[in-house]
PDB file of C-alpha atoms in Angstrom:
ATOM      1  CA  MET A  92     -43.136  37.586  16.277  1.00  0.00           C
ATOM      2  CA  ALA A  93     -39.471  36.323  15.427  1.00  0.00           C
ATOM      3  CA  GLN A  94     -37.772  38.130  12.877  1.00  0.00           C
ATOM      4  CA  PRO A  95     -37.179  37.142   9.294  1.00  0.00           C
ATOM      5  CA  LEU A  96     -33.681  35.229   8.289  1.00  0.00           C
ATOM      6  CA  PRO A  97     -31.376  38.471   7.203  1.00  0.00           C
ATOM      7  CA  TYR A  98     -30.039  38.417   3.469  1.00  0.00           C
ATOM      8  CA  PHE A  99     -26.607  38.012   2.205  1.00  0.00           C
ATOM      9  CA  LEU A 100     -25.509  41.457   0.356  1.00  0.00           C
ATOM     10  CA  GLY A 101     -29.408  41.232  -0.090  1.00  0.00           C
ATOM     11  CA  ILE A 102     -29.152  38.833  -2.997  1.00  0.00           C
ATOM     12  CA  CYS A 103     -29.920  35.486  -0.875  1.00  0.00           C
ATOM     13  CA  PRO A 104     -31.105  33.899   2.777  1.00  0.00           C
ATOM     14  CA  LEU A 105     -28.174  34.264   4.803  1.00  0.00           C
ATOM     15  CA  ASP A 106     -27.668  30.385   5.743  1.00  0.00           C
ATOM     16  CA  LEU A 107     -27.641  29.487   1.636  1.00  0.00           C
ATOM     17  CA  ALA A 108     -24.782  32.297   1.634  1.00  0.00           C
ATOM     18  CA  LEU A 109     -22.989  30.791   3.986  1.00  0.00           C
ATOM     19  CA  GLN A 110     -23.275  27.352   2.513  1.00  0.00           C
ATOM     20  CA  LEU A 111     -21.500  28.817  -0.103  1.00  0.00           C
ATOM     21  CA  VAL A 112     -18.759  31.225   1.107  1.00  0.00           C
ATOM     22  CA  CYS A 113     -17.804  27.489   2.825  1.00  0.00           C
ATOM     23  CA  GLY A 114     -17.649  25.843  -0.290  1.00  0.00           C
ATOM     24  CA  VAL A 115     -15.519  28.532  -1.499  1.00  0.00           C
ATOM     25  CA  HIS A 116     -13.796  29.034   1.446  1.00  0.00           C
ATOM     26  CA  PHE A 117     -13.146  25.087   1.577  1.00  0.00           C
ATOM     27  CA  LEU A 118     -11.513  25.134  -1.923  1.00  0.00           C
ATOM     28  CA  GLN A 119      -9.131  27.811  -1.404  1.00  0.00           C
ATOM     29  CA  CYS A 120      -8.041  26.159   1.728  1.00  0.00           C
ATOM     30  CA  ILE A 121      -7.419  22.896  -0.294  1.00  0.00           C
ATOM     31  CA  PHE A 122      -5.585  24.294  -2.410  1.00  0.00           C
ATOM     32  CA  PHE A 123      -2.978  25.858  -0.119  1.00  0.00           C
ATOM     33  CA  VAL A 124      -2.807  22.425   1.903  1.00  0.00           C
ATOM     34  CA  GLY A 125      -2.546  20.824  -1.461  1.00  0.00           C
ATOM     35  CA  THR A 126       0.506  23.169  -2.409  1.00  0.00           C
ATOM     36  CA  THR A 127       2.092  23.228   0.389  1.00  0.00           C
ATOM     37  CA  SER A 128       5.469  22.174   0.291  1.00  0.00           C
ATOM     38  CA  SER A 129       8.076  21.846   3.189  1.00  0.00           C
ATOM     39  CA  VAL A 130      11.044  21.407   0.841  1.00  0.00           C
ATOM     40  CA  ALA A 131      11.388  23.748  -1.652  1.00  0.00           C
ATOM     41  CA  THR A 132      10.954  28.037  -1.561  1.00  0.00           C
ATOM     42  CA  VAL A 133       8.154  28.937  -3.553  1.00  0.00           C
ATOM     43  CA  SER A 134       8.333  32.101  -5.323  1.00  0.00           C
ATOM     44  CA  ILE A 135       5.372  34.340  -6.246  1.00  0.00           C
ATOM     45  CA  PHE A 136       5.650  38.314  -7.470  1.00  0.00           C
ATOM     46  CA  ALA A 137       8.479  38.220  -6.191  1.00  0.00           C
ATOM     47  CA  PHE A 138       8.041  37.099  -2.630  1.00  0.00           C
ATOM     48  CA  GLU A 139       9.694  34.178  -1.495  1.00  0.00           C
ATOM     49  CA  PHE A 140       8.683  31.853   1.324  1.00  0.00           C
ATOM     50  CA  SER A 141      10.056  29.723   2.694  1.00  0.00           C
ATOM     51  CA  PRO A 142       8.951  26.145   3.394  1.00  0.00           C
ATOM     52  CA  ARG A 143       8.353  26.875   7.771  1.00  0.00           C
ATOM     53  CA  PHE A 144       5.966  29.588   6.633  1.00  0.00           C
ATOM     54  CA  GLN A 145       4.233  27.226   4.093  1.00  0.00           C
ATOM     55  CA  THR A 146       3.957  24.531   6.688  1.00  0.00           C
ATOM     56  CA  VAL A 147       2.273  26.684   8.967  1.00  0.00           C
ATOM     57  CA  LEU A 148       0.001  28.248   6.448  1.00  0.00           C
ATOM     58  CA  GLY A 149      -0.489  24.682   5.175  1.00  0.00           C
ATOM     59  CA  ALA A 150      -1.441  23.818   8.809  1.00  0.00           C
ATOM     60  CA  TRP A 151      -3.571  26.777   9.153  1.00  0.00           C
ATOM     61  CA  HIS A 152      -6.045  26.001   6.253  1.00  0.00           C
ATOM     62  CA  LEU A 153      -5.863  21.957   7.111  1.00  0.00           C
ATOM     63  CA  LEU A 154      -7.752  23.587  10.573  1.00  0.00           C
ATOM     64  CA  GLY A 155      -9.662  25.381   8.684  1.00  0.00           C
ATOM     65  CA  ILE A 156     -11.006  22.370   6.598  1.00  0.00           C
ATOM     66  CA  ALA A 157     -12.061  20.661  10.131  1.00  0.00           C
ATOM     67  CA  ILE A 158     -13.701  24.447  11.331  1.00  0.00           C
ATOM     68  CA  ILE A 159     -15.380  25.018   7.679  1.00  0.00           C
ATOM     69  CA  ALA A 160     -16.998  21.208   7.017  1.00  0.00           C
ATOM     70  CA  GLY A 161     -18.328  21.823  11.035  1.00  0.00           C
ATOM     71  CA  ALA A 162     -19.556  25.628   9.792  1.00  0.00           C
ATOM     72  CA  PHE A 163     -21.411  24.314   6.543  1.00  0.00           C
ATOM     73  CA  VAL A 164     -23.393  21.280   8.961  1.00  0.00           C
ATOM     74  CA  GLY A 165     -24.244  24.555  11.233  1.00  0.00           C
ATOM     75  CA  ALA A 166     -25.704  26.428   8.298  1.00  0.00           C
ATOM     76  CA  ARG A 167     -27.973  23.725   7.355  1.00  0.00           C
ATOM     77  CA  ARG A 168     -29.013  22.778  10.480  1.00  0.00           C
ATOM     78  CA  ALA A 169     -28.773  25.965  12.518  1.00  0.00           C
ATOM     79  CA  GLN A 170     -26.627  25.116  15.109  1.00  0.00           C
ATOM     80  CA  GLU A 171     -24.778  27.853  16.516  1.00  0.00           C
ATOM     81  CA  LEU A 172     -21.513  26.685  17.994  1.00  0.00           C
ATOM     82  CA  PRO A 173     -20.056  25.715  14.311  1.00  0.00           C
ATOM     83  CA  LEU A 174     -20.584  28.802  13.487  1.00  0.00           C
ATOM     84  CA  THR A 175     -19.405  30.878  15.799  1.00  0.00           C
ATOM     85  CA  ALA A 176     -16.070  29.187  15.490  1.00  0.00           C
ATOM     86  CA  TYR A 177     -16.001  29.818  12.088  1.00  0.00           C
ATOM     87  CA  ALA A 178     -16.587  33.367  12.600  1.00  0.00           C
ATOM     88  CA  TYR A 179     -13.723  33.478  14.766  1.00  0.00           C
ATOM     89  CA  TYR A 180     -11.539  31.571  12.296  1.00  0.00           C
ATOM     90  CA  LEU A 181     -12.532  34.236   9.330  1.00  0.00           C
ATOM     91  CA  LEU A 182     -11.765  37.225  11.539  1.00  0.00           C
ATOM     92  CA  ALA A 183      -7.914  35.917  12.221  1.00  0.00           C
ATOM     93  CA  ASN A 184      -7.857  35.197   8.264  1.00  0.00           C
ATOM     94  CA  SER A 185      -9.531  38.921   7.258  1.00  0.00           C
ATOM     95  CA  LEU A 186      -6.533  40.619  10.060  1.00  0.00           C
ATOM     96  CA  ALA A 187      -4.050  38.194   8.168  1.00  0.00           C
ATOM     97  CA  TRP A 188      -5.206  39.552   4.699  1.00  0.00           C
ATOM     98  CA  LEU A 189      -4.479  43.150   5.708  1.00  0.00           C
ATOM     99  CA  VAL A 190      -1.196  42.747   7.199  1.00  0.00           C
ATOM    100  CA  ILE A 191      -0.325  40.475   4.193  1.00  0.00           C
ATOM    101  CA  THR A 192      -1.806  43.581   1.754  1.00  0.00           C
ATOM    102  CA  PHE A 193      -0.003  46.273   3.809  1.00  0.00           C
ATOM    103  CA  VAL A 194       3.036  44.384   3.880  1.00  0.00           C
ATOM    104  CA  MET A 195       2.977  43.566   0.013  1.00  0.00           C
ATOM    105  CA  VAL A 196       2.860  46.965  -1.059  1.00  0.00           C
ATOM    106  CA  LYS A 197       5.182  48.452   1.569  1.00  0.00           C
ATOM    107  CA  ASP A 198       7.872  45.967   0.564  1.00  0.00           C
ATOM    108  CA  GLY A 199       6.940  46.948  -3.277  1.00  0.00           C
ATOM    109  CA  ARG A 200       8.580  43.651  -4.947  1.00  0.00           C
ATOM    110  CA  SER A 201       6.044  43.882  -7.575  1.00  0.00           C
ATOM    111  CA  CYS A 202       7.773  46.003  -9.337  1.00  0.00           C
ATOM    112  CA  SER A 203      10.749  43.754  -9.800  1.00  0.00           C
ATOM    113  CA  MET A 204       8.164  41.607 -11.964  1.00  0.00           C
ATOM    114  CA  LEU A 205       8.819  44.257 -14.829  1.00  0.00           C
ATOM    115  CA  THR A 206      10.510  44.217 -17.842  1.00  0.00           C
ATOM    116  CA  GLN A 207      11.772  46.757 -19.399  1.00  0.00           C
ATOM    117  CA  THR A 208       9.762  47.497 -23.139  1.00  0.00           C
ATOM    118  CA  GLY A 209       9.770  49.953 -25.632  1.00  0.00           C
ATOM    119  CA  GLN A 210       5.898  50.980 -23.693  1.00  0.00           C
ATOM    120  CA  SER A 211       7.498  51.062 -20.509  1.00  0.00           C
ATOM    121  CA  GLN A 212      10.126  53.341 -21.210  1.00  0.00           C
ATOM    122  CA  ARG A 213       7.857  55.844 -23.239  1.00  0.00           C
ATOM    123  CA  VAL A 214       5.163  55.999 -20.319  1.00  0.00           C
ATOM    124  CA  GLY A 215       7.750  55.941 -17.349  1.00  0.00           C
ATOM    125  CA  VAL A 216       8.720  52.961 -15.096  1.00  0.00           C
ATOM    126  CA  SER A 217       7.222  54.441 -12.054  1.00  0.00           C
ATOM    127  CA  PHE A 218       3.997  54.797 -14.075  1.00  0.00           C
ATOM    128  CA  VAL A 219       4.066  50.746 -14.967  1.00  0.00           C
ATOM    129  CA  CYS A 220       5.285  50.173 -11.360  1.00  0.00           C
ATOM    130  CA  GLY A 221       2.819  52.527  -9.665  1.00  0.00           C
ATOM    131  CA  LEU A 222       0.030  51.060 -11.507  1.00  0.00           C
ATOM    132  CA  ILE A 223       0.801  47.386 -10.602  1.00  0.00           C
ATOM    133  CA  THR A 224       1.326  47.961  -7.044  1.00  0.00           C
ATOM    134  CA  SER A 225      -2.056  50.194  -7.499  1.00  0.00           C
ATOM    135  CA  LEU A 226      -3.349  46.411  -8.975  1.00  0.00           C
ATOM    136  CA  VAL A 227      -1.733  44.494  -6.394  1.00  0.00           C
ATOM    137  CA  PHE A 228      -3.272  46.184  -3.374  1.00  0.00           C
ATOM    138  CA  LEU A 229      -6.659  46.335  -5.025  1.00  0.00           C
ATOM    139  CA  ALA A 230      -6.580  42.610  -4.968  1.00  0.00           C
ATOM    140  CA  LEU A 231      -5.479  42.103  -2.315  1.00  0.00           C
ATOM    141  CA  LEU A 232      -7.525  44.490  -0.100  1.00  0.00           C
ATOM    142  CA  THR A 233     -10.658  42.694  -2.363  1.00  0.00           C
ATOM    143  CA  ILE A 234      -9.767  39.235  -0.748  1.00  0.00           C
ATOM    144  CA  ALA A 235      -9.800  40.747   3.184  1.00  0.00           C
ATOM    145  CA  PHE A 236     -13.101  42.752   2.261  1.00  0.00           C
ATOM    146  CA  LEU A 237     -14.760  39.570   1.309  1.00  0.00           C
ATOM    147  CA  SER A 238     -13.474  37.815   4.110  1.00  0.00           C
ATOM    148  CA  ALA A 239     -14.412  40.579   6.623  1.00  0.00           C
ATOM    149  CA  TYR A 240     -17.890  39.934   4.913  1.00  0.00           C
ATOM    150  CA  SER A 241     -17.875  36.808   5.099  1.00  0.00           C
ATOM    151  CA  CYS A 242     -16.980  37.265   8.913  1.00  0.00           C
ATOM    152  CA  PHE A 243     -20.075  39.313   9.331  1.00  0.00           C
ATOM    153  CA  ALA A 244     -22.810  37.534   7.938  1.00  0.00           C
ATOM    154  CA  ALA A 245     -21.200  34.443   9.965  1.00  0.00           C
ATOM    155  CA  TRP A 246     -22.101  36.225  13.245  1.00  0.00           C
ATOM    156  CA  MET A 247     -25.096  37.996  11.538  1.00  0.00           C
ATOM    157  CA  LEU A 248     -26.203  34.298  11.480  1.00  0.00           C
ATOM    158  CA  VAL A 249     -24.939  33.247  15.091  1.00  0.00           C
ATOM    159  CA  GLY A 250     -27.023  36.556  16.567  1.00  0.00           C
ATOM    160  CA  TYR A 251     -30.225  35.197  14.786  1.00  0.00           C
ATOM    161  CA  LEU A 252     -30.130  31.934  15.935  1.00  0.00           C
ATOM    162  CA  GLN A 253     -29.305  33.584  19.273  1.00  0.00           C
ATOM    163  CA  GLN A 254     -32.297  35.112  19.205  1.00  0.00           C
ATOM    164  CA  ARG A 255     -34.611  32.925  17.755  1.00  0.00           C
ATOM    165  CA  GLU A 256     -33.250  30.747  21.054  1.00  0.00           C
ATOM    166  CA  ASP A 257     -34.488  33.405  23.906  1.00  0.00           C
ATOM    167  CA  GLY A 258     -37.665  34.329  21.950  1.00  0.00           C
ATOM    168  CA  PRO A 259     -40.890  33.575  23.039  1.00  0.00           C
ATOM    169  CA  GLY A 260     -41.828  30.847  20.576  1.00  0.00           C
ATOM    170  CA  LYS A 261     -38.699  28.661  21.927  1.00  0.00           C
ATOM    171  CA  GLN A 262     -39.338  29.355  25.360  1.00  0.00           C
ATOM    172  CA  THR A 263     -42.752  27.674  25.574  1.00  0.00           C
ATOM    173  CA  ASP A 264     -41.837  24.727  23.587  1.00  0.00           C
ATOM    174  CA  HIS A 265     -40.317  24.086  27.299  1.00  0.00           C
ATOM    175  CA  GLU A 266     -43.106  24.571  29.520  1.00  0.00           C
ATOM    176  CA  GLY A 267     -45.017  21.749  30.796  1.00  0.00           C
ATOM    177  CA  VAL A 268     -48.114  20.163  28.945  1.00  0.00           C
ATOM    178  CA  PRO A 269     -50.831  22.480  32.110  1.00  0.00           C
ATOM    179  CA  LEU A 270     -48.841  25.739  32.126  1.00  0.00           C
ATOM    180  CA  LYS A 271     -48.507  25.432  28.137  1.00  0.00           C
ATOM    181  CA  ALA A 272     -52.392  24.899  28.133  1.00  0.00           C
ATOM    182  CA  ALA A 273     -53.100  27.931  30.156  1.00  0.00           C
ATOM    183  CA  ARG A 274     -51.331  29.973  28.362  1.00  0.00           C
ATOM    184  CA  GLN A 275     -53.158  29.191  24.963  1.00  0.00           C
ATOM    185  CA  GLY A 276     -56.566  29.317  27.481  1.00  0.00           C
ATOM    186  CA  ARG A 277     -57.555  25.440  27.066  1.00  0.00           C
ATOM    187  CA  ARG A 278     -58.098  22.966  29.251  1.00  0.00           C
ATOM    188  CA  LEU A 279     -57.112  19.307  29.858  1.00  0.00           C
ATOM    189  CA  SER A 280     -60.211  16.622  29.046  1.00  0.00           C
ATOM    190  CA  GLY A 281     -58.536  15.511  32.566  1.00  0.00           C
ATOM    191  CA  LEU A 282     -59.180  17.845  34.470  1.00  0.00           C
ATOM    192  CA  THR A 283     -62.812  19.365  35.723  1.00  0.00           C
ATOM    193  CA  SER A 284     -64.167  22.601  34.916  1.00  0.00           C
ATOM    194  CA  PHE A 285     -65.876  24.620  37.739  1.00  0.00           C
ATOM    195  CA  GLU A 286     -67.126  27.138  35.109  1.00  0.00           C
ATOM    196  CA  HIS A 287     -69.733  24.325  33.930  1.00  0.00           C
ATOM    197  CA  GLY A 288     -70.198  23.427  37.344  1.00  0.00           C
ATOM    198  CA  THR A 289     -69.031  19.955  36.484  1.00  0.00           C
ATOM    199  CA  TYR A 290     -67.522  17.525  38.870  1.00  0.00           C
TER     200      TYR A 290
END
């Protein structure tokens, strides 16, 4: 008996959830590709991204668009190969987000965007800096966790499809008609039955 399809976070079926994940990830890739500049340096939270880094990042997300499109079709049509490629892509994304998270927190440039106000001087600049660093760390870690769980969900769906492919119900589909009829205990109309004495 085939096992039921797993659920994503216990909320919705895994294939439908992966289609939603592909849709959100597709929009993210479109954003990164659309904002890539090969000329100007971009500064976000006091972090500067050179044109070369932006070009590499844009190329990676451009590749992701093709992989995500294949994974979306694979989730709808229960195909293993595009889902496996998407799982590897999400694994690389998760590791990259973890590296970015720890680099940004270790560098500590998020404190450079602070402005001296009466409130910050009253509670202390170090306290405000620590609070902002914690929020940035939590936000980046949440993104990395969601990417890692989506990768795990893609692997779960691939494993489910492989199990269904190797199941007994799938193997009987490749059997010949006489063998399948013998397995089910039926007689073919063109064969004679020796049990009833007909020739």
